[in-house]
XYZ file of C-alpha atoms in Angstrom:
497
model
C 6.655 8.058 11.585
C 6.268 11.591 12.943
C 6.399 11.629 16.720
C 4.361 14.238 18.385
C 5.901 16.885 20.647
C 4.182 15.510 23.692
C 5.707 12.147 23.135
C 9.116 13.581 22.604
C 8.857 15.596 25.748
C 7.602 12.560 27.628
C 10.546 10.564 26.430
C 13.090 13.160 27.431
C 11.611 13.243 30.835
C 11.934 9.549 31.303
C 15.671 9.564 30.253
C 17.007 8.577 33.543
C 14.760 5.476 33.889
C 15.453 3.988 30.399
C 19.081 5.015 29.656
C 20.444 1.721 31.105
C 17.917 -0.352 28.953
C 18.637 1.775 25.944
C 22.330 0.835 26.051
C 21.406 -2.811 26.456
C 18.908 -2.810 23.575
C 21.107 -0.681 21.263
C 24.307 -2.304 22.226
C 27.665 -0.989 21.043
C 28.949 -0.947 17.457
C 31.832 -3.315 16.977
C 34.979 -1.640 15.708
C 35.125 -3.667 12.497
C 31.709 -2.607 11.392
C 31.461 0.511 9.250
C 27.860 1.770 9.370
C 26.718 3.974 6.573
C 27.007 7.629 7.284
C 24.085 9.637 8.687
C 23.060 12.776 10.599
C 24.163 13.475 14.135
C 21.810 12.075 16.868
C 20.404 13.300 20.074
C 20.487 11.248 23.360
C 17.684 8.741 23.755
C 15.557 9.836 20.730
C 18.415 9.636 18.167
C 17.237 11.076 14.884
C 13.488 10.929 15.471
C 13.220 14.711 15.216
C 14.745 14.582 11.769
C 11.726 12.744 10.359
C 9.275 15.537 10.606
C 5.660 15.227 9.286
C 6.767 13.983 5.890
C 9.591 11.432 6.447
C 9.799 10.529 2.753
C 10.854 14.127 1.876
C 12.930 14.682 4.956
C 14.934 11.473 4.366
C 15.283 12.254 0.718
C 16.835 15.612 1.569
C 19.178 14.018 4.179
C 20.126 11.447 1.581
C 21.591 14.263 -0.634
C 23.868 15.217 2.283
C 24.814 11.820 3.640
C 24.420 9.498 0.559
C 21.977 7.082 -1.005
C 22.715 4.537 1.831
C 22.280 6.256 5.157
C 22.005 5.197 8.784
C 19.805 6.661 11.429
C 19.007 5.829 15.049
C 15.338 6.193 15.612
C 14.898 5.598 19.338
C 16.557 2.201 20.019
C 16.420 1.061 16.418
C 19.241 1.239 13.934
C 17.589 2.134 10.658
C 19.112 2.023 7.149
C 17.561 4.182 4.475
C 18.142 3.376 0.729
C 17.609 6.097 -1.790
C 19.009 4.896 -5.077
C 18.047 2.477 -7.804
C 21.347 0.549 -7.662
C 21.430 0.007 -3.940
C 17.700 -0.923 -3.799
C 18.499 -3.648 -6.364
C 21.318 -4.936 -4.082
C 18.876 -5.064 -1.139
C 15.841 -6.448 -2.872
C 17.466 -8.722 -5.400
C 21.160 -9.453 -4.991
C 21.023 -9.838 -1.093
C 17.288 -10.670 -1.038
C 17.747 -13.719 1.282
C 19.426 -11.430 3.924
C 16.638 -8.831 3.765
C 13.460 -10.921 3.129
C 12.236 -10.727 6.781
C 10.118 -7.981 8.153
C 10.337 -5.371 10.855
C 6.923 -5.888 12.416
C 5.208 -2.775 13.869
C 4.021 -3.391 17.506
C 0.336 -2.624 16.652
C 0.338 -5.570 14.175
C 1.066 -8.119 16.870
C -2.661 -7.759 17.697
C -4.517 -11.138 17.363
C -1.135 -12.750 16.519
C -1.515 -11.221 12.989
C 2.331 -11.518 12.576
C 2.043 -15.313 13.055
C -0.424 -15.860 10.149
C 0.066 -12.798 7.861
C 1.738 -13.408 4.508
C 2.904 -9.769 4.653
C 4.525 -9.975 8.073
C 5.579 -13.601 8.516
C 9.319 -14.327 8.200
C 10.512 -16.172 5.157
C 9.395 -19.531 6.509
C 7.571 -22.763 5.406
C 4.190 -21.018 6.171
C 5.141 -17.977 4.257
C 6.237 -20.023 1.249
C 2.975 -21.869 1.328
C 0.857 -18.753 1.414
C 2.984 -17.241 -1.403
C 2.571 -20.346 -3.543
C -1.177 -20.349 -3.038
C -1.311 -16.635 -3.971
C 0.748 -16.975 -7.119
C -0.730 -20.283 -8.302
C -4.427 -20.192 -7.230
C -5.557 -16.699 -6.393
C -3.784 -14.053 -8.454
C -3.240 -15.987 -11.632
C -4.688 -14.706 -14.909
C -7.220 -17.581 -15.128
C -8.764 -16.949 -11.768
C -8.842 -13.121 -12.283
C -10.430 -13.486 -15.656
C -13.097 -15.787 -14.161
C -14.102 -13.099 -11.554
C -13.987 -10.042 -13.757
C -17.786 -9.937 -14.118
C -17.982 -9.195 -10.436
C -15.670 -6.255 -10.726
C -17.448 -4.963 -13.850
C -20.606 -4.746 -11.873
C -18.967 -2.704 -9.119
C -17.367 -0.276 -11.558
C -20.822 0.190 -13.161
C -22.206 1.038 -9.738
C -19.476 3.626 -9.318
C -20.417 5.130 -12.728
C -24.136 5.226 -11.663
C -23.090 7.131 -8.519
C -21.046 9.595 -10.622
C -24.021 10.028 -13.042
C -26.310 10.957 -10.282
C -23.897 13.696 -9.083
C -23.375 14.707 -12.708
C -27.120 15.475 -13.143
C -27.168 17.386 -9.830
C -23.924 19.310 -10.643
C -22.362 18.136 -7.541
C -18.655 17.637 -6.805
C -17.444 14.205 -5.956
C -14.838 13.304 -3.260
C -12.801 11.116 -5.564
C -10.727 9.369 -2.867
C -13.815 8.453 -0.850
C -15.718 7.161 -3.885
C -12.599 5.145 -4.928
C -12.176 3.719 -1.500
C -15.782 2.417 -1.324
C -15.452 1.047 -4.900
C -12.040 -0.636 -4.006
C -13.573 -2.280 -0.941
C -16.448 -3.689 -3.014
C -14.103 -4.747 -5.820
C -12.093 -6.760 -3.311
C -14.994 -8.077 -1.355
C -16.584 -9.380 -4.497
C -13.416 -10.938 -5.685
C -13.146 -12.630 -2.267
C -16.765 -13.360 -1.307
C -18.935 -12.408 -4.273
C -20.692 -9.914 -1.980
C -20.639 -6.160 -1.179
C -19.140 -5.243 2.186
C -18.952 -1.500 1.786
C -22.705 -1.006 1.815
C -23.497 2.508 3.075
C -25.626 0.930 5.837
C -22.873 -1.340 7.041
C -19.982 -0.437 9.400
C -17.435 -2.346 7.413
C -16.160 0.759 5.397
C -15.589 2.719 8.521
C -13.893 -0.380 10.222
C -11.312 -0.740 7.406
C -10.805 3.038 7.429
C -10.257 3.015 11.201
C -7.609 0.224 10.812
C -5.853 2.384 8.174
C -5.803 5.321 10.623
C -4.382 3.336 13.460
C -1.669 1.546 11.487
C -0.575 4.867 9.964
C 0.014 6.555 13.302
C 3.561 6.986 14.605
C 3.993 4.606 17.524
C 6.427 5.255 20.322
C 6.541 1.449 20.975
C 7.995 0.884 17.481
C 11.060 3.007 18.364
C 11.488 1.873 22.059
C 10.771 -1.810 22.177
C 10.902 -1.552 26.034
C 7.477 0.155 25.848
C 5.776 -2.530 23.672
C 3.884 -4.040 26.692
C 2.826 -0.654 27.884
C 1.333 0.396 24.512
C 1.426 4.026 25.729
C -0.705 5.406 22.936
C -3.235 2.560 22.954
C -2.756 1.880 19.225
C -2.347 -1.860 19.652
C -5.464 -2.036 22.071
C -7.602 -0.181 19.494
C -6.324 -2.264 16.697
C -7.096 -5.413 18.648
C -10.674 -4.308 18.723
C -10.805 -3.539 14.968
C -8.991 -6.740 14.015
C -11.358 -8.742 16.184
C -14.450 -7.422 14.385
C -12.883 -8.075 10.983
C -11.859 -11.569 11.863
C -15.327 -12.208 13.358
C -16.861 -11.165 10.083
C -14.604 -13.473 8.090
C -15.511 -16.311 10.389
C -19.188 -15.693 9.567
C -18.507 -15.653 5.857
C -16.551 -18.897 6.053
C -19.220 -20.656 8.159
C -21.868 -19.493 5.771
C -20.087 -20.784 2.749
C -19.307 -24.150 4.383
C -22.936 -24.637 5.045
C -23.909 -23.730 1.520
C -21.328 -26.278 0.133
C -23.224 -29.018 1.998
C -26.554 -28.250 0.264
C -27.230 -30.698 -2.663
C -26.904 -28.943 -6.017
C -24.784 -26.159 -4.742
C -23.114 -24.242 -7.586
C -19.689 -23.214 -6.806
C -18.530 -19.653 -7.310
C -15.343 -18.283 -8.846
C -14.290 -16.261 -5.883
C -11.223 -16.402 -3.622
C -13.040 -17.971 -0.666
C -14.203 -20.921 -2.724
C -10.644 -21.519 -3.966
C -9.091 -21.362 -0.493
C -11.701 -23.694 1.007
C -11.002 -26.182 -1.775
C -7.352 -26.103 -1.019
C -8.025 -26.510 2.691
C -10.453 -29.410 2.272
C -8.395 -31.136 -0.262
C -5.270 -30.616 1.807
C -3.273 -29.805 -1.318
C -1.439 -27.097 0.734
C -0.832 -26.834 4.484
C -3.178 -24.019 5.420
C -5.946 -23.700 7.981
C -8.712 -21.308 8.869
C -6.396 -18.868 10.724
C -4.139 -18.361 7.659
C -7.295 -17.766 5.479
C -8.758 -15.185 7.891
C -5.522 -13.309 8.197
C -4.987 -13.458 4.507
C -8.271 -11.696 3.895
C -7.214 -9.097 6.591
C -4.107 -8.501 4.589
C -5.841 -8.111 1.338
C -8.410 -5.648 2.594
C -5.755 -3.522 4.507
C -3.253 -3.622 1.726
C -5.538 -3.325 -1.237
C -8.131 -0.645 -0.463
C -6.269 2.472 0.647
C -3.346 1.976 -1.760
C -5.762 1.586 -4.779
C -8.032 4.469 -3.837
C -5.222 6.896 -3.039
C -3.499 6.007 -6.402
C -6.704 6.677 -8.283
C -7.167 9.998 -6.457
C -3.672 11.048 -7.280
C -4.108 10.105 -10.895
C -7.391 12.048 -11.343
C -5.797 15.056 -9.543
C -2.650 15.020 -11.813
C -4.883 14.788 -14.938
C -7.068 17.699 -13.982
C -3.936 19.667 -13.312
C -2.515 18.623 -16.675
C -5.558 19.135 -19.128
C -3.484 18.105 -22.143
C -2.796 14.666 -20.526
C -6.390 14.305 -19.700
C -7.474 15.060 -23.331
C -4.868 12.481 -24.620
C -6.251 9.826 -22.377
C -9.842 10.449 -23.380
C -8.911 10.562 -27.050
C -7.165 7.062 -26.787
C -10.189 5.623 -24.965
C -12.644 7.038 -27.690
C -10.583 5.746 -30.552
C -9.937 2.335 -28.937
C -13.206 1.513 -27.277
C -15.670 3.828 -28.985
C -18.088 6.346 -27.497
C -20.722 4.916 -25.188
C -19.069 1.404 -24.923
C -18.044 0.253 -21.450
C -14.376 -0.363 -20.640
C -13.396 -4.060 -20.168
C -10.372 -5.351 -18.338
C -9.292 -7.040 -21.587
C -9.138 -3.523 -23.164
C -6.308 -2.241 -20.932
C -3.495 -3.820 -23.035
C -4.598 -1.764 -25.996
C -4.437 1.525 -24.004
C -0.659 2.402 -23.722
C -1.284 6.030 -22.769
C -3.556 4.943 -19.937
C -0.848 2.544 -18.698
C 1.676 5.380 -18.889
C -0.609 7.444 -16.694
C -0.735 4.842 -13.955
C 3.050 4.352 -14.108
C 3.643 8.093 -13.870
C 1.233 8.367 -11.001
C 3.000 5.536 -9.090
C 6.405 7.148 -9.816
C 5.448 10.520 -8.377
C 3.085 9.143 -5.586
C 4.020 5.605 -4.584
C 1.355 4.337 -2.163
C 3.905 3.099 0.335
C 6.821 5.575 -0.007
C 9.122 3.356 2.035
C 7.642 0.006 0.915
C 7.135 -2.401 3.856
C 10.067 -2.243 6.261
C 12.602 -5.109 6.007
C 14.961 -6.477 8.635
C 18.488 -7.741 8.069
C 18.902 -11.255 9.200
C 22.699 -10.943 9.273
C 25.454 -8.387 8.801
C 25.643 -7.482 5.053
C 28.203 -5.372 3.362
C 26.940 -3.078 0.614
C 29.088 -0.377 -1.100
C 31.748 -0.658 1.551
C 29.328 -0.148 4.388
C 27.881 -2.806 6.868
C 24.173 -3.042 7.363
C 24.102 -4.743 10.791
C 21.971 -7.673 11.768
C 18.386 -6.782 12.963
C 18.608 -3.335 11.443
C 15.403 -2.074 9.998
C 15.746 -1.305 6.257
C 13.675 1.287 4.447
C 13.742 1.799 0.651
C 12.634 5.316 -0.154
C 10.923 4.588 -3.432
C 9.508 8.169 -3.296
C 13.091 9.564 -3.603
C 14.046 7.019 -6.224
C 11.027 8.087 -8.421
C 12.256 11.652 -8.202
C 15.872 11.070 -8.686
C 17.179 13.606 -11.236
C 19.879 11.081 -12.280
C 17.146 8.635 -13.414
C 14.412 10.826 -14.719
C 14.324 14.055 -16.840
C 12.357 16.733 -15.123
C 11.498 14.398 -12.319
C 8.922 16.515 -10.529
C 6.730 17.009 -13.577
C 3.810 14.699 -14.477
C 4.680 13.537 -17.798
C 3.130 10.106 -18.932
C 4.745 10.438 -22.354
C 8.120 9.414 -20.720
C 6.811 5.764 -20.525
C 5.475 5.603 -24.156
C 7.668 3.028 -25.910
C 9.450 2.259 -22.709
C 9.883 -1.347 -21.354
C 9.936 0.017 -17.735
C 7.077 -1.510 -15.756
C 5.950 -1.850 -12.075
C 6.471 -5.553 -11.693
C 9.735 -5.431 -9.811
C 12.108 -5.827 -12.697
C 12.996 -2.179 -13.150
C 14.383 -0.838 -9.736
C 13.763 2.871 -10.720
C 10.082 2.157 -10.494
C 9.241 -0.354 -7.662
C 5.912 0.932 -5.950
C 5.026 -2.694 -5.297
C 8.395 -3.695 -4.075
C 10.746 -6.309 -5.595
C 12.449 -9.622 -4.977
C 10.637 -12.530 -3.401
C 8.490 -10.230 -1.257
C 7.008 -8.191 -3.981
C 3.388 -7.468 -3.471
C 1.512 -10.748 -4.407
C -1.815 -8.712 -5.137
C -0.055 -6.656 -7.811
C -2.021 -8.304 -10.710
C -5.430 -7.498 -9.055
C -4.357 -3.998 -8.151
C -3.213 -3.174 -11.657
C -6.527 -4.485 -13.081
C -8.602 -2.467 -10.532
C -6.619 0.758 -11.117
C -6.817 0.683 -14.870
C -10.449 -0.324 -15.020
C -11.631 2.379 -12.649
C -9.596 5.252 -14.026
C -10.426 4.358 -17.690
C -14.176 4.054 -16.838
C -14.247 7.495 -15.124
C -12.349 9.195 -17.970
C -14.308 7.529 -20.818
C -17.735 8.079 -19.331
C -17.380 11.630 -18.168
C -15.615 14.957 -18.592
C -14.354 16.506 -15.349
C -13.810 20.005 -14.019
C -12.425 21.380 -10.800
C -14.676 22.436 -7.978
C -15.336 26.007 -6.870
C -13.826 27.572 -9.953
C -10.272 26.448 -8.985
C -7.728 26.588 -11.787
C -5.173 23.913 -12.418
C -2.489 26.289 -11.182
C -4.282 26.809 -7.953
C -4.677 23.091 -7.143
C -3.440 21.879 -3.753
C -1.170 18.969 -4.522
C 0.401 18.540 -1.040
C 0.684 15.077 0.333
C 0.246 13.553 3.780
C 2.271 10.699 5.219
C 0.455 7.774 6.821
C 0.228 4.056 6.048
C -0.104 5.226 2.450
C 0.866 8.524 0.853
C -2.422 10.532 0.820
C -3.471 13.817 -0.519
C -3.310 16.299 2.363
C -6.751 17.684 1.429
C -9.489 15.477 -0.313
C -9.682 16.049 -4.020
C -13.069 17.174 -5.233
C -14.058 17.143 -8.930
C -17.328 17.762 -10.804
C -18.361 15.266 -13.415
C -19.848 16.625 -16.685
C -21.817 14.639 -19.235
C -19.699 14.017 -22.411
C -20.919 15.325 -25.675
């Protein structure tokens, strides 16, 4: 969301040419509507400069001045920022029907992605169909249990890679290793194949998409510039999306041919399930919806999972006592030398607490996915106007001193014996969102996170690279499509005794 100085200067110079359009698009505020309070704005650019390089932190600070429901004008867009548990619950649950549509970034109009994407579609018949398929056929326990052998093999490959570096005494880029593993975990769940092979371009393709989507885009703040695409983000994303969709077409065609071969043995993967639904016409979906669903799952499931794992490992190495507690629990529950299984996770409360604490401090999407109000809604005496973009600052909620003791400290023990979870029922911890648009891939993401982290902690000891002490660790974050570590986290695996 950070707009570079060059873009700001350019916008200021074009003030005379767009001021008339600005007034038309922004409109005037009716006298009877009381917008939430907010900071003073500049002509044309509004409050864009207030965002800075780390909007989640900047807006959390502004919320302490203006309140937990706050309005800003970002270019031509009225934006409402929510920074408290109680108001988040009103937006995501009480008034969910008024806030269940999305504010779609301009770049994601590439290849009409917004017309087929479960993430970006409005609450419509098509969206409800995709949601039903996800909840009833793809992410249900039975289907995920049936495909866990595929994920087990990918985690074992990760451990083999770590072991090779362990013998060589080399540090591992945890985020990069987790990114490749997450890609293969998802691709095997979808297609029963590896797509993040070092020799393929797929890993870099997904990475490039993450980079483009995470860039601040002038066209998102000034809709009049959408057709111009001044930064070329949509043009580049059109190329990347085209390559991804072409790959999915080839995977679908190959599977359809295999299904025609006599004696074909069906797989337990997602593609098989979706093709069965399409051919049996049990739900109204077609090939376009399937291709864009795959695009959603790769884009939403890789960077988020790998970044969370990287943050978890970094926090544990900065807090050796928590690391020791986690390894002791794994040893007592699973036993030395035994592999971790997905079915073991329910018996590992401290590991679960580590994941919750990591998601509290470092939510992958600090503002969730932007919502858009479909009508004027009154909340706490203020009016959220129709078509306003609504951001829920879950990063700020996760560090709210009114909700959490010592909120900036990594303390997994706070969740031991607690019923608070990440499934959208407890609005003090909603890294996956809440209401009807909660992330549908949550069950798979939770399995992947716990399995990868538990396996890395159980198989190896870990030490920091270059003689760095826990006190010297760089724990700065960087805002993008996900909340990343500012610098890659390197750690050296050590054989366990």
